[in-house]
Amino acid sequence: DVKVTQSSRYLVKRTGEKVFLECVQDMDHENMFWYRQDPGLGLRLIYFSYDVKMKEKGDIPEGYSVSREKKERFSLILESASTNQTSMYLCASSLGGMEETQYFGPGTRLLVL
Amino acid sequence: KQEVTQIPAALSVPEGENLVLNCSFTDSAIYNLQWFRQDPGKGLTSLLLIQSSQREQTSGRLNASLDKSSGRSTLYIAASQPGDSATYLCAVLASGSRLTFGEGTQLTVNP
């Protein structure tokens, strides 16, 4: 079974802090994704990556950056956390190609005070 | 820009009932359509994936259909059970490997 793990289930941070969210997949998937999920807005794509050291902006990249130094690991970075970044963050991975589904991690619920 | 709409937003049914969840999308140029399940506070689990060339997919009590020309998909759940209670999300894959999600249908199956 594909396994996507996220470093934390719950995080509480203060405004202005630098926040790292880590995601690891164990199936040698090419593609990795970061989404945020908010009531009334659904899932929105923040960033995605097709390969190591490659990244593409999604629909809402402002205030975020990403890092993919190894194929299995994709990190989401909030350079200076703000209260409007309080959300559920979901990581996903896929093998690549149009036939493949995305496999999701359990999510990280982030609260920025 | 692709938009995905799911109707109804919430549904409550008695156990044993057959039910249909609806999904519509605005741009028919898709590669596939997927249905996911999300339990409260959890990640998404893939249920069914229908390629653009297919009309339907089945898995157990679940059947998903796709009418690409009209921009519609349905998820049929037969003989619903309390364990089916969850949020069901529809998503379409278009260019650039990007999934566009609907906001989901929150299903409650009452014992």
PDB file of C-alpha atoms in Angstrom:
ATOM      1  CA  ASP A   1       0.000   0.000   0.000  1.00  0.00           C
ATOM      2  CA  VAL A   2       1.080   3.523  -0.745  1.00  0.00           C
ATOM      3  CA  LYS A   3       1.843   5.463   2.361  1.00  0.00           C
ATOM      4  CA  VAL A   4       2.009   9.235   2.595  1.00  0.00           C
ATOM      5  CA  THR A   5       2.962  10.578   5.995  1.00  0.00           C
ATOM      6  CA  GLN A   6       2.927  14.109   7.335  1.00  0.00           C
ATOM      7  CA  SER A   7       5.187  15.197  10.160  1.00  0.00           C
ATOM      8  CA  SER A   8       2.476  16.542  12.456  1.00  0.00           C
ATOM      9  CA  ARG A   9      -1.268  16.056  12.869  1.00  0.00           C
ATOM     10  CA  TYR A  10      -1.705  19.301  14.806  1.00  0.00           C
ATOM     11  CA  LEU A  11       0.458  22.404  15.054  1.00  0.00           C
ATOM     12  CA  VAL A  12       0.029  25.668  16.941  1.00  0.00           C
ATOM     13  CA  LYS A  13       2.280  28.543  15.904  1.00  0.00           C
ATOM     14  CA  ARG A  14       2.476  32.266  16.536  1.00  0.00           C
ATOM     15  CA  THR A  15       2.185  34.986  13.927  1.00  0.00           C
ATOM     16  CA  GLY A  16       5.539  35.657  12.276  1.00  0.00           C
ATOM     17  CA  GLU A  17       7.034  32.262  13.014  1.00  0.00           C
ATOM     18  CA  LYS A  18       8.641  30.206  10.266  1.00  0.00           C
ATOM     19  CA  VAL A  19       6.750  26.944   9.874  1.00  0.00           C
ATOM     20  CA  PHE A  20       7.867  23.736   8.185  1.00  0.00           C
ATOM     21  CA  LEU A  21       5.400  21.052   7.154  1.00  0.00           C
ATOM     22  CA  GLU A  22       7.000  17.818   6.027  1.00  0.00           C
ATOM     23  CA  CYS A  23       5.573  15.133   3.770  1.00  0.00           C
ATOM     24  CA  VAL A  24       7.128  11.769   2.936  1.00  0.00           C
ATOM     25  CA  GLN A  25       5.919   9.107   0.505  1.00  0.00           C
ATOM     26  CA  ASP A  26       7.284   5.587   0.281  1.00  0.00           C
ATOM     27  CA  MET A  27       6.294   4.550  -3.256  1.00  0.00           C
ATOM     28  CA  ASP A  28       8.885   6.329  -5.403  1.00  0.00           C
ATOM     29  CA  HIS A  29       6.226   8.652  -6.810  1.00  0.00           C
ATOM     30  CA  GLU A  30       7.276  11.347  -9.249  1.00  0.00           C
ATOM     31  CA  ASN A  31       4.630  13.924  -8.333  1.00  0.00           C
ATOM     32  CA  MET A  32       3.963  15.495  -4.983  1.00  0.00           C
ATOM     33  CA  PHE A  33       1.386  18.139  -4.049  1.00  0.00           C
ATOM     34  CA  TRP A  34       0.467  20.477  -1.220  1.00  0.00           C
ATOM     35  CA  TYR A  35      -3.150  21.562  -0.719  1.00  0.00           C
ATOM     36  CA  ARG A  36      -4.983  23.531   1.896  1.00  0.00           C
ATOM     37  CA  GLN A  37      -8.587  22.810   2.786  1.00  0.00           C
ATOM     38  CA  ASP A  38     -10.940  25.414   4.209  1.00  0.00           C
ATOM     39  CA  PRO A  39     -14.692  25.306   4.873  1.00  0.00           C
ATOM     40  CA  GLY A  40     -16.600  26.792   1.969  1.00  0.00           C
ATOM     41  CA  LEU A  41     -13.508  26.917  -0.238  1.00  0.00           C
ATOM     42  CA  GLY A  42     -12.709  23.234  -0.638  1.00  0.00           C
ATOM     43  CA  LEU A  43      -9.235  21.975  -1.497  1.00  0.00           C
ATOM     44  CA  ARG A  44      -6.914  24.423  -3.171  1.00  0.00           C
ATOM     45  CA  LEU A  45      -3.531  23.608  -4.671  1.00  0.00           C
ATOM     46  CA  ILE A  46      -0.609  25.550  -3.191  1.00  0.00           C
ATOM     47  CA  TYR A  47       2.422  24.023  -4.933  1.00  0.00           C
ATOM     48  CA  PHE A  48       3.355  20.825  -6.682  1.00  0.00           C
ATOM     49  CA  SER A  49       6.518  19.124  -7.873  1.00  0.00           C
ATOM     50  CA  TYR A  50       7.196  16.811 -10.805  1.00  0.00           C
ATOM     51  CA  ASP A  51      10.677  15.810  -9.773  1.00  0.00           C
ATOM     52  CA  VAL A  52      13.481  16.493  -7.365  1.00  0.00           C
ATOM     53  CA  LYS A  53      14.335  20.196  -7.169  1.00  0.00           C
ATOM     54  CA  MET A  54      11.413  21.052  -9.464  1.00  0.00           C
ATOM     55  CA  LYS A  55       8.393  23.013  -8.306  1.00  0.00           C
ATOM     56  CA  GLU A  56       5.364  24.626  -9.853  1.00  0.00           C
ATOM     57  CA  LYS A  57       2.991  27.180  -8.386  1.00  0.00           C
ATOM     58  CA  GLY A  58      -0.548  26.110  -7.816  1.00  0.00           C
ATOM     59  CA  ASP A  59      -3.563  28.336  -7.398  1.00  0.00           C
ATOM     60  CA  ILE A  60      -2.618  30.001  -4.104  1.00  0.00           C
ATOM     61  CA  PRO A  61       1.196  30.073  -3.689  1.00  0.00           C
ATOM     62  CA  GLU A  62       1.398  33.474  -1.993  1.00  0.00           C
ATOM     63  CA  GLY A  63       2.953  33.274   1.443  1.00  0.00           C
ATOM     64  CA  TYR A  64       4.315  29.776   0.880  1.00  0.00           C
ATOM     65  CA  SER A  65       7.436  28.150  -0.506  1.00  0.00           C
ATOM     66  CA  VAL A  66       8.407  24.519  -1.024  1.00  0.00           C
ATOM     67  CA  SER A  67      11.476  22.342  -1.117  1.00  0.00           C
ATOM     68  CA  ARG A  68      12.073  18.981  -2.723  1.00  0.00           C
ATOM     69  CA  GLU A  69      15.664  17.888  -2.195  1.00  0.00           C
ATOM     70  CA  LYS A  70      14.862  14.158  -2.230  1.00  0.00           C
ATOM     71  CA  LYS A  71      12.290  12.328  -4.293  1.00  0.00           C
ATOM     72  CA  GLU A  72      10.376  11.012  -1.309  1.00  0.00           C
ATOM     73  CA  ARG A  73      10.162  14.264   0.646  1.00  0.00           C
ATOM     74  CA  PHE A  74       8.259  17.475  -0.103  1.00  0.00           C
ATOM     75  CA  SER A  75       8.304  20.311   2.385  1.00  0.00           C
ATOM     76  CA  LEU A  76       5.938  23.255   2.646  1.00  0.00           C
ATOM     77  CA  ILE A  77       7.359  26.375   4.269  1.00  0.00           C
ATOM     78  CA  LEU A  78       5.469  29.305   5.700  1.00  0.00           C
ATOM     79  CA  GLU A  79       8.171  31.979   5.856  1.00  0.00           C
ATOM     80  CA  SER A  80       6.232  34.194   8.257  1.00  0.00           C
ATOM     81  CA  ALA A  81       3.019  32.598   9.453  1.00  0.00           C
ATOM     82  CA  SER A  82      -0.134  34.695   9.489  1.00  0.00           C
ATOM     83  CA  THR A  83      -3.545  34.035  11.002  1.00  0.00           C
ATOM     84  CA  ASN A  84      -5.105  33.607   7.550  1.00  0.00           C
ATOM     85  CA  GLN A  85      -2.880  30.571   7.063  1.00  0.00           C
ATOM     86  CA  THR A  86      -4.775  28.702   9.763  1.00  0.00           C
ATOM     87  CA  SER A  87      -6.051  25.719   7.841  1.00  0.00           C
ATOM     88  CA  MET A  88      -5.895  21.989   7.178  1.00  0.00           C
ATOM     89  CA  TYR A  89      -2.881  21.162   5.011  1.00  0.00           C
ATOM     90  CA  LEU A  90      -2.924  18.013   2.915  1.00  0.00           C
ATOM     91  CA  CYS A  91      -0.022  16.445   1.069  1.00  0.00           C
ATOM     92  CA  ALA A  92      -0.483  14.037  -1.829  1.00  0.00           C
ATOM     93  CA  SER A  93       1.636  12.051  -4.239  1.00  0.00           C
ATOM     94  CA  SER A  94       1.107  10.283  -7.546  1.00  0.00           C
ATOM     95  CA  LEU A  95       3.141   8.121  -9.861  1.00  0.00           C
ATOM     96  CA  GLY A  96       2.658  10.414 -12.824  1.00  0.00           C
ATOM     97  CA  GLY A  97       0.686  10.128 -16.013  1.00  0.00           C
ATOM     98  CA  MET A  98      -2.949  10.841 -16.561  1.00  0.00           C
ATOM     99  CA  GLU A  99      -4.132   7.428 -15.362  1.00  0.00           C
ATOM    100  CA  GLU A 100      -2.859   7.780 -11.850  1.00  0.00           C
ATOM    101  CA  THR A 101      -4.768   8.800  -8.774  1.00  0.00           C
ATOM    102  CA  GLN A 102      -3.326  10.920  -6.021  1.00  0.00           C
ATOM    103  CA  TYR A 103      -2.656   9.389  -2.614  1.00  0.00           C
ATOM    104  CA  PHE A 104      -3.191  11.672   0.348  1.00  0.00           C
ATOM    105  CA  GLY A 105      -1.576  11.959   3.742  1.00  0.00           C
ATOM    106  CA  PRO A 106      -3.634  12.314   6.953  1.00  0.00           C
ATOM    107  CA  GLY A 107      -3.356  16.096   7.006  1.00  0.00           C
ATOM    108  CA  THR A 108      -1.880  18.686   9.359  1.00  0.00           C
ATOM    109  CA  ARG A 109      -4.232  21.036  11.131  1.00  0.00           C
ATOM    110  CA  LEU A 110      -2.350  24.302  11.639  1.00  0.00           C
ATOM    111  CA  LEU A 111      -3.507  27.032  13.986  1.00  0.00           C
ATOM    112  CA  VAL A 112      -1.705  30.368  13.795  1.00  0.00           C
ATOM    113  CA  LEU A 113      -2.335  32.622  16.775  1.00  0.00           C
TER     114      LEU A 113
ATOM    115  CA  LYS B   1     -11.084  27.989 -15.538  1.00  0.00           C
ATOM    116  CA  GLN B   2     -12.402  24.584 -14.522  1.00  0.00           C
ATOM    117  CA  GLU B   3     -15.092  24.606 -11.850  1.00  0.00           C
ATOM    118  CA  VAL B   4     -16.505  21.558 -10.114  1.00  0.00           C
ATOM    119  CA  THR B   5     -19.853  21.616  -8.329  1.00  0.00           C
ATOM    120  CA  GLN B   6     -21.331  18.935  -6.101  1.00  0.00           C
ATOM    121  CA  ILE B   7     -24.975  18.601  -5.233  1.00  0.00           C
ATOM    122  CA  PRO B   8     -26.297  18.200  -2.612  1.00  0.00           C
ATOM    123  CA  ALA B   9     -23.927  19.756  -0.093  1.00  0.00           C
ATOM    124  CA  ALA B  10     -25.305  17.475   2.606  1.00  0.00           C
ATOM    125  CA  LEU B  11     -27.468  14.375   2.637  1.00  0.00           C
ATOM    126  CA  SER B  12     -28.965  12.342   5.449  1.00  0.00           C
ATOM    127  CA  VAL B  13     -30.513   8.943   4.720  1.00  0.00           C
ATOM    128  CA  PRO B  14     -31.664   5.879   6.661  1.00  0.00           C
ATOM    129  CA  GLU B  15     -29.532   2.772   6.566  1.00  0.00           C
ATOM    130  CA  GLY B  16     -30.180   0.497   3.584  1.00  0.00           C
ATOM    131  CA  GLU B  17     -31.199   3.230   1.188  1.00  0.00           C
ATOM    132  CA  ASN B  18     -29.661   3.520  -2.269  1.00  0.00           C
ATOM    133  CA  LEU B  19     -28.392   7.019  -2.996  1.00  0.00           C
ATOM    134  CA  VAL B  20     -26.857   9.173  -5.712  1.00  0.00           C
ATOM    135  CA  LEU B  21     -24.328  11.956  -5.360  1.00  0.00           C
ATOM    136  CA  ASN B  22     -23.907  14.407  -8.210  1.00  0.00           C
ATOM    137  CA  CYS B  23     -20.888  16.174  -9.630  1.00  0.00           C
ATOM    138  CA  SER B  24     -20.715  18.626 -12.534  1.00  0.00           C
ATOM    139  CA  PHE B  25     -17.746  20.297 -14.190  1.00  0.00           C
ATOM    140  CA  THR B  26     -17.555  23.203 -16.602  1.00  0.00           C
ATOM    141  CA  ASP B  27     -14.761  22.179 -18.990  1.00  0.00           C
ATOM    142  CA  SER B  28     -15.150  18.782 -20.643  1.00  0.00           C
ATOM    143  CA  ALA B  29     -11.449  18.611 -21.649  1.00  0.00           C
ATOM    144  CA  ILE B  30     -10.507  16.294 -18.811  1.00  0.00           C
ATOM    145  CA  TYR B  31      -8.232  13.260 -18.556  1.00  0.00           C
ATOM    146  CA  ASN B  32     -10.111  11.590 -15.743  1.00  0.00           C
ATOM    147  CA  LEU B  33     -12.584  12.096 -12.926  1.00  0.00           C
ATOM    148  CA  GLN B  34     -12.064  10.758  -9.445  1.00  0.00           C
ATOM    149  CA  TRP B  35     -14.236  10.246  -6.399  1.00  0.00           C
ATOM    150  CA  PHE B  36     -12.653  10.470  -2.967  1.00  0.00           C
ATOM    151  CA  ARG B  37     -13.900   9.854   0.543  1.00  0.00           C
ATOM    152  CA  GLN B  38     -12.847  11.982   3.512  1.00  0.00           C
ATOM    153  CA  ASP B  39     -13.586  11.086   7.132  1.00  0.00           C
ATOM    154  CA  PRO B  40     -13.679  13.953   9.655  1.00  0.00           C
ATOM    155  CA  GLY B  41     -10.223  15.365  10.343  1.00  0.00           C
ATOM    156  CA  LYS B  42      -8.566  12.890   8.016  1.00  0.00           C
ATOM    157  CA  GLY B  43      -6.988  12.809   4.571  1.00  0.00           C
ATOM    158  CA  LEU B  44      -8.658  11.711   1.346  1.00  0.00           C
ATOM    159  CA  THR B  45      -9.044   8.120   0.200  1.00  0.00           C
ATOM    160  CA  SER B  46      -9.476   7.376  -3.488  1.00  0.00           C
ATOM    161  CA  LEU B  47     -12.655   5.425  -4.250  1.00  0.00           C
ATOM    162  CA  LEU B  48     -12.987   5.325  -8.017  1.00  0.00           C
ATOM    163  CA  LEU B  49     -11.172   6.767 -11.015  1.00  0.00           C
ATOM    164  CA  ILE B  50     -12.881   7.011 -14.406  1.00  0.00           C
ATOM    165  CA  GLN B  51     -10.756   7.717 -17.461  1.00  0.00           C
ATOM    166  CA  SER B  52     -12.159  10.203 -19.972  1.00  0.00           C
ATOM    167  CA  SER B  53     -12.740   7.361 -22.442  1.00  0.00           C
ATOM    168  CA  GLN B  54     -14.763   5.328 -19.926  1.00  0.00           C
ATOM    169  CA  ARG B  55     -18.413   5.596 -18.975  1.00  0.00           C
ATOM    170  CA  GLU B  56     -18.381   3.992 -15.544  1.00  0.00           C
ATOM    171  CA  GLN B  57     -16.410   2.216 -12.858  1.00  0.00           C
ATOM    172  CA  THR B  58     -17.590  -0.093 -10.104  1.00  0.00           C
ATOM    173  CA  SER B  59     -16.134  -1.117  -6.772  1.00  0.00           C
ATOM    174  CA  GLY B  60     -18.277  -3.167  -4.442  1.00  0.00           C
ATOM    175  CA  ARG B  61     -21.397  -1.182  -3.589  1.00  0.00           C
ATOM    176  CA  LEU B  62     -20.091   1.900  -5.390  1.00  0.00           C
ATOM    177  CA  ASN B  63     -20.701   2.760  -9.019  1.00  0.00           C
ATOM    178  CA  ALA B  64     -19.505   5.957 -10.666  1.00  0.00           C
ATOM    179  CA  SER B  65     -20.598   7.134 -14.089  1.00  0.00           C
ATOM    180  CA  LEU B  66     -19.161   9.801 -16.352  1.00  0.00           C
ATOM    181  CA  ASP B  67     -20.819  11.773 -19.134  1.00  0.00           C
ATOM    182  CA  LYS B  68     -17.981  13.935 -20.339  1.00  0.00           C
ATOM    183  CA  SER B  69     -19.944  15.741 -23.031  1.00  0.00           C
ATOM    184  CA  SER B  70     -22.488  17.045 -20.545  1.00  0.00           C
ATOM    185  CA  GLY B  71     -19.913  17.589 -17.796  1.00  0.00           C
ATOM    186  CA  ARG B  72     -21.535  15.295 -15.262  1.00  0.00           C
ATOM    187  CA  SER B  73     -20.703  12.379 -13.013  1.00  0.00           C
ATOM    188  CA  THR B  74     -22.719  10.474 -10.460  1.00  0.00           C
ATOM    189  CA  LEU B  75     -21.651   8.280  -7.572  1.00  0.00           C
ATOM    190  CA  TYR B  76     -24.195   5.611  -6.736  1.00  0.00           C
ATOM    191  CA  ILE B  77     -24.012   3.935  -3.335  1.00  0.00           C
ATOM    192  CA  ALA B  78     -26.111   0.815  -2.943  1.00  0.00           C
ATOM    193  CA  ALA B  79     -27.551  -0.391   0.360  1.00  0.00           C
ATOM    194  CA  SER B  80     -25.970   2.386   2.388  1.00  0.00           C
ATOM    195  CA  GLN B  81     -24.473   1.638   5.817  1.00  0.00           C
ATOM    196  CA  PRO B  82     -23.590   3.866   8.794  1.00  0.00           C
ATOM    197  CA  GLY B  83     -19.922   3.272   7.944  1.00  0.00           C
ATOM    198  CA  ASP B  84     -20.484   5.089   4.655  1.00  0.00           C
ATOM    199  CA  SER B  85     -20.947   8.339   6.578  1.00  0.00           C
ATOM    200  CA  ALA B  86     -18.248  10.709   5.360  1.00  0.00           C
ATOM    201  CA  THR B  87     -17.671  13.567   2.937  1.00  0.00           C
ATOM    202  CA  TYR B  88     -17.453  12.526  -0.705  1.00  0.00           C
ATOM    203  CA  LEU B  89     -15.354  14.654  -3.028  1.00  0.00           C
ATOM    204  CA  CYS B  90     -15.326  14.712  -6.786  1.00  0.00           C
ATOM    205  CA  ALA B  91     -12.219  15.890  -8.660  1.00  0.00           C
ATOM    206  CA  VAL B  92     -11.284  16.254 -12.319  1.00  0.00           C
ATOM    207  CA  LEU B  93      -7.817  16.030 -13.810  1.00  0.00           C
ATOM    208  CA  ALA B  94      -7.110  18.375 -16.680  1.00  0.00           C
ATOM    209  CA  SER B  95      -3.852  19.656 -18.113  1.00  0.00           C
ATOM    210  CA  GLY B  96      -0.743  19.970 -15.959  1.00  0.00           C
ATOM    211  CA  SER B  97      -1.637  17.115 -13.609  1.00  0.00           C
ATOM    212  CA  ARG B  98      -3.790  19.459 -11.552  1.00  0.00           C
ATOM    213  CA  LEU B  99      -6.846  18.109  -9.809  1.00  0.00           C
ATOM    214  CA  THR B 100      -9.768  20.496  -9.399  1.00  0.00           C
ATOM    215  CA  PHE B 101     -12.017  19.522  -6.510  1.00  0.00           C
ATOM    216  CA  GLY B 102     -15.639  20.110  -5.725  1.00  0.00           C
ATOM    217  CA  GLU B 103     -16.567  21.153  -2.200  1.00  0.00           C
ATOM    218  CA  GLY B 104     -17.978  17.756  -1.395  1.00  0.00           C
ATOM    219  CA  THR B 105     -21.202  16.150  -0.235  1.00  0.00           C
ATOM    220  CA  GLN B 106     -21.421  15.379   3.471  1.00  0.00           C
ATOM    221  CA  LEU B 107     -23.268  12.077   3.823  1.00  0.00           C
ATOM    222  CA  THR B 108     -24.842  10.802   7.027  1.00  0.00           C
ATOM    223  CA  VAL B 109     -26.325   7.307   7.096  1.00  0.00           C
ATOM    224  CA  ASN B 110     -28.551   6.809  10.122  1.00  0.00           C
ATOM    225  CA  PRO B 111     -28.878   3.374  11.766  1.00  0.00           C
TER     226      PRO B 111
END
